[in-house]
Amino acid sequence: MSNSRISRTIPEIVPAQRLQGLPEQFFAKLVGKANAQAARGRDVINLGQGNPDTPTPAHIVEVMQQASADPKYHRYPPFRGFPFLKEAVVQRYREDYGVELDPETEVAILFGGKTGLIEISQCLLNPGDLCLVPDPGYPDYWSGVSLSGARMSFMPLREENGFLPDYSAISEEDRKLAKLMFFNYPNNPTGAVASPEFYRETVEFAAANGIVAASDFAYGALGFEGRRPISFLETPGAKEVGVEFYTLSKTYNMAGWRVGFALGNAKIIELINLIQDHYYCSLFGGIQEAAAAALTGSQQSVRELGAKYESRLNALFEELDRIGWKAQRPGGSFFCWLPVPDGYTSESFADLVLEKADVVVAPGVGFGRHGEGYVRLGLLTSEERLREAVARIGKLGLFGS
């Protein structure tokens, strides 16, 4: 036997270009700063993230507990989900928005809404294609566009325009090149809401320019002052030009359950189902049964949750007024979008209140260039802690009283 050694070549691990081009995970950086402060023994009040702080309603959990013991759910579920869950979301849209959907062709079940928002770019965009993205906006829109190899053109959301995009300001070149556009109302991060007129304008703009419209309706159940948020799909022609993404994360405090839907245009829904056929084998059946129970059962818990957030909002703005921090009240979602004091950037102000007041806020620039000058606060802790957080910031003496 030869004593010669077998040569070995250790592979160099080089990330694919699609990974090297991904934007920085903004919230990971934010969590890291907050955790570092807490590790020093500080009493940190975290208002910077969008993670619901109250549990899933008991009747939904009970259905899940029972369903998880059912052997029929211990096998692979149908690739595109159980029909009963699709029928359940169709019923909810019919009752809440007067929208009729075909459960077979106009509904795709998602592993949370975030997944669908990333998948649609991969379904529709080729390398070099253009996508219109709100600025400020949810950073994971950028992730999906990046993974598809496409480019972004940002639509500024300005306070003087109600944080709605101005379609007339989009260049003729971008109108011709764009294949997809995102919008999100109630809005993250600004808390703005959309009007029927805006959605009609959106349908007209998308149809005139051959652009697919993608509505992120994650906060659809959360409107304030008695105003119910409007679904894009209520608009005549909406299903001809686009889809809407809906999630149970906020409506039913089911963020960790990862249940979402894409709804609307049948051709786009088929593409989303197709890409998911290659990624997944749908959700665990017990989760699907519990999700259906959430959608078709009593909606009292949804009303109570909305009332809780509005009560917290009122408490927060009472304290903001007390310290002289002037801001526009949100119309929906569970976020507040507040201007930073003169002399600070959004990030320098966020760093200051974390270091000196032990309060975490999300710097607006993390949501896009036009988020500069603002910070986002979440209504995701008790009224007492919200008041305390603002009082701590007030002691820094940055606002006129």
Tab-separated table of C-alpha atoms in Angstrom:
chain	number	residue	atom	x	y	z
A	1	MET	CA	0.000	0.000	0.000
A	2	SER	CA	1.298	3.423	-0.893
A	3	ASN	CA	2.345	5.664	1.956
A	4	SER	CA	1.568	8.763	-0.073
A	5	ARG	CA	-0.851	11.078	1.591
A	6	ILE	CA	-4.199	11.844	0.050
A	7	SER	CA	-4.205	15.515	-0.829
A	8	ARG	CA	-7.046	17.577	0.596
A	9	THR	CA	-8.389	20.884	-0.520
A	10	ILE	CA	-10.337	22.747	2.121
A	11	PRO	CA	-13.074	24.709	0.393
A	12	GLU	CA	-13.121	28.464	0.730
A	13	ILE	CA	-16.600	29.458	1.907
A	14	VAL	CA	-17.631	32.416	-0.212
A	15	PRO	CA	-21.190	33.709	0.109
A	16	ALA	CA	-23.180	33.860	-3.105
A	17	GLN	CA	-23.515	37.335	-4.567
A	18	ARG	CA	-27.205	37.426	-3.646
A	19	LEU	CA	-26.218	37.186	0.025
A	20	GLN	CA	-23.377	39.648	-0.206
A	21	GLY	CA	-25.774	42.242	-1.595
A	22	LEU	CA	-28.351	41.951	1.174
A	23	PRO	CA	-29.021	45.105	3.203
A	24	GLU	CA	-27.938	45.159	6.834
A	25	GLN	CA	-30.580	43.660	9.124
A	26	PHE	CA	-31.574	46.886	10.822
A	27	PHE	CA	-33.475	45.358	13.728
A	28	ALA	CA	-30.618	42.994	14.595
A	29	LYS	CA	-28.401	46.030	15.143
A	30	LEU	CA	-31.111	47.703	17.242
A	31	VAL	CA	-31.577	44.612	19.418
A	32	GLY	CA	-27.827	44.360	19.922
A	33	LYS	CA	-27.628	47.892	21.313
A	34	ALA	CA	-30.607	47.307	23.607
A	35	ASN	CA	-29.230	44.008	24.899
A	36	ALA	CA	-25.849	45.560	25.616
A	37	GLN	CA	-27.489	48.238	27.750
A	38	ALA	CA	-29.625	45.685	29.600
A	39	ALA	CA	-26.515	43.545	30.233
A	40	ARG	CA	-25.112	46.457	32.239
A	41	GLY	CA	-28.003	45.988	34.670
A	42	ARG	CA	-30.052	48.901	33.365
A	43	ASP	CA	-33.875	48.957	33.440
A	44	VAL	CA	-34.398	49.295	29.688
A	45	ILE	CA	-37.825	50.148	28.242
A	46	ASN	CA	-37.824	48.804	24.692
A	47	LEU	CA	-40.176	50.763	22.420
A	48	GLY	CA	-38.118	50.117	19.313
A	49	GLN	CA	-39.485	46.803	18.063
A	50	GLY	CA	-42.827	45.657	16.695
A	51	ASN	CA	-43.317	42.506	18.745
A	52	PRO	CA	-46.818	42.233	20.313
A	53	ASP	CA	-46.548	42.044	24.094
A	54	THR	CA	-49.833	40.313	24.999
A	55	PRO	CA	-50.640	36.623	24.500
A	56	THR	CA	-52.661	34.942	21.784
A	57	PRO	CA	-56.347	34.781	22.844
A	58	ALA	CA	-57.104	31.675	24.922
A	59	HIS	CA	-59.758	30.253	22.595
A	60	ILE	CA	-57.225	30.109	19.735
A	61	VAL	CA	-54.603	28.446	21.929
A	62	GLU	CA	-57.133	25.847	23.090
A	63	VAL	CA	-57.947	24.871	19.515
A	64	MET	CA	-54.236	24.481	18.809
A	65	GLN	CA	-53.710	22.345	21.906
A	66	GLN	CA	-56.463	19.961	20.864
A	67	ALA	CA	-55.512	19.919	17.182
A	68	SER	CA	-51.865	19.149	17.904
A	69	ALA	CA	-52.941	15.792	19.349
A	70	ASP	CA	-54.930	14.835	16.252
A	71	PRO	CA	-52.976	12.220	14.241
A	72	LYS	CA	-54.359	13.528	10.945
A	73	TYR	CA	-52.118	16.564	11.387
A	74	HIS	CA	-49.006	14.512	12.071
A	75	ARG	CA	-48.613	13.785	8.363
A	76	TYR	CA	-47.512	16.236	5.688
A	77	PRO	CA	-50.267	18.759	5.023
A	78	PRO	CA	-51.379	19.550	1.459
A	79	PHE	CA	-48.670	21.548	-0.288
A	80	ARG	CA	-50.886	24.613	-0.633
A	81	GLY	CA	-52.668	24.285	2.683
A	82	PHE	CA	-56.018	22.979	3.857
A	83	PRO	CA	-59.080	24.364	2.069
A	84	PHE	CA	-60.739	25.207	5.400
A	85	LEU	CA	-58.085	27.833	6.191
A	86	LYS	CA	-58.446	29.495	2.792
A	87	GLU	CA	-62.213	29.532	3.224
A	88	ALA	CA	-61.780	31.079	6.677
A	89	VAL	CA	-59.789	34.074	5.414
A	90	VAL	CA	-62.277	34.481	2.557
A	91	GLN	CA	-65.074	34.670	5.154
A	92	ARG	CA	-63.169	37.273	7.194
A	93	TYR	CA	-62.572	39.486	4.157
A	94	ARG	CA	-66.213	39.194	3.159
A	95	GLU	CA	-67.442	40.182	6.630
A	96	ASP	CA	-64.881	42.914	7.340
A	97	TYR	CA	-64.368	44.495	3.935
A	98	GLY	CA	-67.134	43.275	1.639
A	99	VAL	CA	-64.489	41.684	-0.603
A	100	GLU	CA	-65.250	38.427	-2.419
A	101	LEU	CA	-62.337	36.045	-3.015
A	102	ASP	CA	-62.069	32.619	-4.633
A	103	PRO	CA	-60.419	30.379	-2.013
A	104	GLU	CA	-58.898	28.124	-4.666
A	105	THR	CA	-57.359	30.692	-7.006
A	106	GLU	CA	-57.116	33.984	-5.088
A	107	VAL	CA	-55.632	32.853	-1.754
A	108	ALA	CA	-52.121	31.644	-0.914
A	109	ILE	CA	-51.183	30.577	2.619
A	110	LEU	CA	-47.854	32.019	3.769
A	111	PHE	CA	-45.315	31.354	6.510
A	112	GLY	CA	-46.097	34.793	7.896
A	113	GLY	CA	-46.656	37.937	5.876
A	114	LYS	CA	-42.921	38.732	5.731
A	115	THR	CA	-42.318	35.601	3.655
A	116	GLY	CA	-44.815	36.654	1.013
A	117	LEU	CA	-43.416	40.177	0.835
A	118	ILE	CA	-40.020	38.697	-0.027
A	119	GLU	CA	-41.383	35.987	-2.342
A	120	ILE	CA	-43.335	38.330	-4.613
A	121	SER	CA	-40.132	40.058	-5.725
A	122	GLN	CA	-38.600	36.693	-6.546
A	123	CYS	CA	-41.733	35.757	-8.488
A	124	LEU	CA	-41.964	38.910	-10.601
A	125	LEU	CA	-38.561	40.600	-10.815
A	126	ASN	CA	-35.548	39.656	-12.901
A	127	PRO	CA	-32.015	41.012	-12.386
A	128	GLY	CA	-31.978	44.665	-13.363
A	129	ASP	CA	-35.758	45.156	-13.092
A	130	LEU	CA	-37.114	48.097	-11.115
A	131	CYS	CA	-39.339	48.104	-8.025
A	132	LEU	CA	-40.990	51.173	-6.462
A	133	VAL	CA	-40.550	51.147	-2.687
A	134	PRO	CA	-41.896	53.540	-0.021
A	135	ASP	CA	-39.346	55.624	1.890
A	136	PRO	CA	-39.580	55.327	4.850
A	137	GLY	CA	-40.831	51.762	4.692
A	138	TYR	CA	-40.527	48.234	6.025
A	139	PRO	CA	-36.885	47.193	5.403
A	140	ASP	CA	-37.754	43.666	4.284
A	141	TYR	CA	-39.144	45.038	1.022
A	142	TRP	CA	-35.499	45.803	0.258
A	143	SER	CA	-34.471	42.246	1.126
A	144	GLY	CA	-36.815	40.659	-1.415
A	145	VAL	CA	-35.780	43.055	-4.161
A	146	SER	CA	-32.102	42.422	-3.396
A	147	LEU	CA	-32.524	38.640	-3.499
A	148	SER	CA	-34.161	38.930	-6.923
A	149	GLY	CA	-31.243	40.973	-8.261
A	150	ALA	CA	-33.546	43.879	-9.068
A	151	ARG	CA	-33.185	47.608	-8.367
A	152	MET	CA	-35.247	49.991	-6.220
A	153	SER	CA	-36.577	53.470	-6.795
A	154	PHE	CA	-37.774	55.088	-3.581
A	155	MET	CA	-41.099	56.898	-3.248
A	156	PRO	CA	-40.749	59.579	-0.521
A	157	LEU	CA	-43.460	59.585	2.172
A	158	ARG	CA	-43.654	63.148	3.443
A	159	GLU	CA	-45.630	64.464	6.398
A	160	GLU	CA	-47.137	67.289	4.337
A	161	ASN	CA	-48.682	64.658	2.019
A	162	GLY	CA	-50.063	62.533	4.852
A	163	PHE	CA	-47.163	60.087	4.403
A	164	LEU	CA	-48.652	58.913	1.100
A	165	PRO	CA	-46.535	58.575	-2.055
A	166	ASP	CA	-46.965	61.233	-4.708
A	167	TYR	CA	-47.328	59.284	-7.949
A	168	SER	CA	-47.113	62.448	-10.027
A	169	ALA	CA	-43.530	62.938	-8.776
A	170	ILE	CA	-42.357	59.576	-10.160
A	171	SER	CA	-40.234	60.075	-13.252
A	172	GLU	CA	-41.418	58.942	-16.663
A	173	GLU	CA	-38.416	56.613	-16.894
A	174	ASP	CA	-39.267	54.897	-13.591
A	175	ARG	CA	-42.898	54.528	-14.640
A	176	LYS	CA	-41.804	52.712	-17.786
A	177	LEU	CA	-39.232	50.467	-16.080
A	178	ALA	CA	-41.051	49.549	-12.852
A	179	LYS	CA	-42.694	46.124	-12.653
A	180	LEU	CA	-43.693	46.074	-8.973
A	181	MET	CA	-44.565	48.572	-6.249
A	182	PHE	CA	-45.109	48.236	-2.492
A	183	PHE	CA	-47.351	50.292	-0.216
A	184	ASN	CA	-48.420	49.728	3.381
A	185	TYR	CA	-51.399	51.225	5.256
A	186	PRO	CA	-51.884	51.499	8.175
A	187	ASN	CA	-48.254	52.383	7.740
A	188	ASN	CA	-45.122	51.089	9.382
A	189	PRO	CA	-43.342	53.210	10.529
A	190	THR	CA	-45.442	56.406	10.291
A	191	GLY	CA	-48.845	55.165	11.506
A	192	ALA	CA	-50.548	56.910	8.558
A	193	VAL	CA	-53.726	55.520	7.009
A	194	ALA	CA	-54.894	55.520	3.395
A	195	SER	CA	-58.115	56.908	1.939
A	196	PRO	CA	-60.381	55.368	-0.723
A	197	GLU	CA	-59.201	58.118	-3.062
A	198	PHE	CA	-55.581	57.089	-2.619
A	199	TYR	CA	-56.374	53.471	-3.431
A	200	ARG	CA	-58.347	54.489	-6.523
A	201	GLU	CA	-55.366	56.561	-7.641
A	202	THR	CA	-53.103	53.561	-6.975
A	203	VAL	CA	-55.202	51.257	-9.161
A	204	GLU	CA	-55.210	53.840	-11.951
A	205	PHE	CA	-51.444	54.391	-11.673
A	206	ALA	CA	-50.678	50.657	-11.674
A	207	ALA	CA	-53.000	49.945	-14.596
A	208	ALA	CA	-51.728	52.860	-16.686
A	209	ASN	CA	-48.093	51.838	-16.250
A	210	GLY	CA	-48.291	48.025	-16.160
A	211	ILE	CA	-47.029	47.829	-12.576
A	212	VAL	CA	-48.085	45.128	-10.092
A	213	ALA	CA	-49.385	46.682	-6.865
A	214	ALA	CA	-48.506	44.925	-3.591
A	215	SER	CA	-50.447	46.065	-0.519
A	216	ASP	CA	-48.944	45.211	2.867
A	217	PHE	CA	-52.009	45.143	5.158
A	218	ALA	CA	-50.292	43.792	8.278
A	219	TYR	CA	-51.977	46.354	10.561
A	220	GLY	CA	-55.381	46.177	8.908
A	221	ALA	CA	-57.264	45.590	12.162
A	222	LEU	CA	-55.708	48.528	14.004
A	223	GLY	CA	-57.385	51.880	13.378
A	224	PHE	CA	-57.965	54.689	15.883
A	225	GLU	CA	-60.804	57.082	16.688
A	226	GLY	CA	-63.433	54.725	15.330
A	227	ARG	CA	-61.998	54.624	11.820
A	228	ARG	CA	-61.712	51.162	10.254
A	229	PRO	CA	-58.654	50.797	7.996
A	230	ILE	CA	-59.505	50.198	4.354
A	231	SER	CA	-58.358	47.145	2.419
A	232	PHE	CA	-56.809	47.836	-0.979
A	233	LEU	CA	-58.962	44.996	-2.332
A	234	GLU	CA	-62.115	47.024	-1.625
A	235	THR	CA	-61.125	49.248	-4.544
A	236	PRO	CA	-62.682	48.459	-7.945
A	237	GLY	CA	-59.997	46.983	-10.194
A	238	ALA	CA	-57.591	46.152	-7.367
A	239	LYS	CA	-57.533	42.418	-8.113
A	240	GLU	CA	-56.741	43.171	-11.757
A	241	VAL	CA	-53.491	44.931	-10.855
A	242	GLY	CA	-52.278	43.377	-7.627
A	243	VAL	CA	-52.447	41.500	-4.372
A	244	GLU	CA	-52.702	42.189	-0.657
A	245	PHE	CA	-50.655	40.578	2.109
A	246	TYR	CA	-52.469	39.885	5.371
A	247	THR	CA	-51.162	38.366	8.597
A	248	LEU	CA	-52.573	37.083	11.862
A	249	SER	CA	-49.525	38.361	13.775
A	250	LYS	CA	-50.994	41.716	14.809
A	251	THR	CA	-54.744	41.093	14.574
A	252	TYR	CA	-54.703	38.085	16.905
A	253	ASN	CA	-51.312	38.425	18.662
A	254	MET	CA	-50.055	35.403	16.716
A	255	ALA	CA	-46.629	36.733	15.688
A	256	GLY	CA	-44.827	33.534	16.655
A	257	TRP	CA	-47.327	31.301	14.856
A	258	ARG	CA	-46.234	32.550	11.404
A	259	VAL	CA	-49.564	32.589	9.559
A	260	GLY	CA	-50.165	34.954	6.668
A	261	PHE	CA	-51.922	35.172	3.325
A	262	ALA	CA	-51.512	36.623	-0.148
A	263	LEU	CA	-54.889	37.578	-1.609
A	264	GLY	CA	-56.055	38.876	-4.944
A	265	ASN	CA	-54.868	38.500	-8.535
A	266	ALA	CA	-55.104	34.813	-9.478
A	267	LYS	CA	-52.023	34.804	-11.740
A	268	ILE	CA	-49.836	36.298	-9.017
A	269	ILE	CA	-51.278	33.934	-6.392
A	270	GLU	CA	-50.385	30.984	-8.612
A	271	LEU	CA	-46.804	32.211	-8.893
A	272	ILE	CA	-46.524	32.547	-5.115
A	273	ASN	CA	-47.969	29.063	-4.671
A	274	LEU	CA	-45.513	27.749	-7.265
A	275	ILE	CA	-42.411	29.128	-5.563
A	276	GLN	CA	-43.685	27.838	-2.218
A	277	ASP	CA	-44.163	24.357	-3.716
A	278	HIS	CA	-40.369	24.323	-3.992
A	279	TYR	CA	-39.675	25.814	-0.561
A	280	TYR	CA	-42.279	24.340	1.793
A	281	CYS	CA	-44.951	21.790	2.440
A	282	SER	CA	-47.373	24.292	4.043
A	283	LEU	CA	-47.991	24.934	7.744
A	284	PHE	CA	-48.516	22.323	10.452
A	285	GLY	CA	-52.173	21.350	10.270
A	286	GLY	CA	-52.848	22.137	13.912
A	287	ILE	CA	-51.730	25.725	13.353
A	288	GLN	CA	-53.984	25.932	10.305
A	289	GLU	CA	-56.967	24.776	12.348
A	290	ALA	CA	-56.240	27.293	15.100
A	291	ALA	CA	-55.806	30.059	12.505
A	292	ALA	CA	-59.170	29.187	10.989
A	293	ALA	CA	-60.733	29.366	14.450
A	294	ALA	CA	-59.233	32.827	14.924
A	295	LEU	CA	-60.663	34.046	11.632
A	296	THR	CA	-64.143	32.548	11.920
A	297	GLY	CA	-64.754	32.787	15.675
A	298	SER	CA	-65.708	35.739	17.842
A	299	GLN	CA	-63.806	38.901	16.975
A	300	GLN	CA	-64.253	40.381	20.446
A	301	SER	CA	-60.560	39.877	21.218
A	302	VAL	CA	-59.663	41.933	18.131
A	303	ARG	CA	-61.871	44.798	19.289
A	304	GLU	CA	-60.401	44.629	22.786
A	305	LEU	CA	-56.859	44.652	21.419
A	306	GLY	CA	-57.583	47.731	19.317
A	307	ALA	CA	-59.050	49.480	22.357
A	308	LYS	CA	-55.956	48.588	24.394
A	309	TYR	CA	-53.617	50.132	21.830
A	310	GLU	CA	-55.750	53.264	21.615
A	311	SER	CA	-55.713	53.631	25.401
A	312	ARG	CA	-51.925	53.291	25.354
A	313	LEU	CA	-51.744	55.838	22.541
A	314	ASN	CA	-53.737	58.339	24.583
A	315	ALA	CA	-51.478	57.807	27.592
A	316	LEU	CA	-48.353	58.262	25.470
A	317	PHE	CA	-49.568	61.499	23.899
A	318	GLU	CA	-50.596	62.912	27.276
A	319	GLU	CA	-46.980	62.517	28.369
A	320	LEU	CA	-45.632	63.844	25.083
A	321	ASP	CA	-47.748	66.977	25.527
A	322	ARG	CA	-46.510	67.276	29.116
A	323	ILE	CA	-42.852	67.431	28.066
A	324	GLY	CA	-43.516	69.539	24.961
A	325	TRP	CA	-42.740	66.865	22.355
A	326	LYS	CA	-45.059	67.788	19.474
A	327	ALA	CA	-46.007	65.058	17.025
A	328	GLN	CA	-48.770	63.917	14.686
A	329	ARG	CA	-51.029	61.219	16.122
A	330	PRO	CA	-51.109	57.994	14.099
A	331	GLY	CA	-54.326	56.934	12.409
A	332	GLY	CA	-53.572	53.223	12.772
A	333	SER	CA	-50.988	50.486	13.451
A	334	PHE	CA	-49.307	50.311	16.873
A	335	PHE	CA	-46.518	52.757	16.039
A	336	CYS	CA	-45.923	56.465	16.608
A	337	TRP	CA	-43.638	58.532	14.363
A	338	LEU	CA	-42.056	61.364	16.297
A	339	PRO	CA	-39.732	64.167	15.128
A	340	VAL	CA	-36.353	64.384	16.822
A	341	PRO	CA	-35.267	67.668	18.494
A	342	ASP	CA	-33.146	70.202	16.662
A	343	GLY	CA	-29.477	69.388	16.480
A	344	TYR	CA	-29.887	65.609	16.370
A	345	THR	CA	-30.079	62.970	13.693
A	346	SER	CA	-32.494	60.103	14.197
A	347	GLU	CA	-29.626	57.790	15.134
A	348	SER	CA	-27.806	60.195	17.447
A	349	PHE	CA	-31.060	60.921	19.274
A	350	ALA	CA	-31.863	57.207	19.574
A	351	ASP	CA	-28.378	56.543	20.951
A	352	LEU	CA	-28.746	59.392	23.434
A	353	VAL	CA	-32.076	58.249	24.885
A	354	LEU	CA	-30.792	54.691	25.150
A	355	GLU	CA	-27.606	55.768	26.933
A	356	LYS	CA	-29.092	58.492	29.165
A	357	ALA	CA	-32.731	57.408	29.613
A	358	ASP	CA	-32.582	53.615	29.080
A	359	VAL	CA	-35.292	53.844	26.436
A	360	VAL	CA	-35.069	52.089	23.066
A	361	VAL	CA	-36.556	53.867	20.051
A	362	ALA	CA	-36.010	52.992	16.392
A	363	PRO	CA	-34.137	55.660	14.409
A	364	GLY	CA	-36.129	56.682	11.370
A	365	VAL	CA	-33.175	56.453	8.992
A	366	GLY	CA	-33.320	52.670	9.443
A	367	PHE	CA	-36.524	52.745	7.394
A	368	GLY	CA	-35.055	54.804	4.561
A	369	ARG	CA	-33.392	58.107	3.779
A	370	HIS	CA	-36.645	60.046	4.179
A	371	GLY	CA	-37.048	58.607	7.669
A	372	GLU	CA	-34.249	60.873	8.824
A	373	GLY	CA	-35.441	63.350	11.442
A	374	TYR	CA	-37.874	60.932	13.102
A	375	VAL	CA	-37.908	58.008	15.508
A	376	ARG	CA	-40.480	55.222	15.775
A	377	LEU	CA	-42.022	54.232	19.114
A	378	GLY	CA	-44.155	51.122	19.587
A	379	LEU	CA	-47.233	50.926	21.831
A	380	LEU	CA	-46.116	47.509	22.985
A	381	THR	CA	-45.847	47.861	26.731
A	382	SER	CA	-48.144	49.001	29.524
A	383	GLU	CA	-49.479	52.553	29.849
A	384	GLU	CA	-47.378	52.919	32.993
A	385	ARG	CA	-44.156	52.005	31.188
A	386	LEU	CA	-45.025	54.232	28.220
A	387	ARG	CA	-45.528	57.187	30.559
A	388	GLU	CA	-42.296	56.406	32.368
A	389	ALA	CA	-40.352	56.173	29.098
A	390	VAL	CA	-41.520	59.615	27.959
A	391	ALA	CA	-40.907	61.080	31.409
A	392	ARG	CA	-37.324	59.784	31.337
A	393	ILE	CA	-36.764	61.381	27.933
A	394	GLY	CA	-38.355	64.591	29.187
A	395	LYS	CA	-35.744	64.836	31.959
A	396	LEU	CA	-33.071	65.240	29.286
A	397	GLY	CA	-34.420	68.743	28.713
A	398	LEU	CA	-34.525	68.512	24.924
A	399	PHE	CA	-38.086	69.767	24.392
A	400	GLY	CA	-39.868	72.983	25.312
A	401	SER	CA	-42.584	72.509	27.918
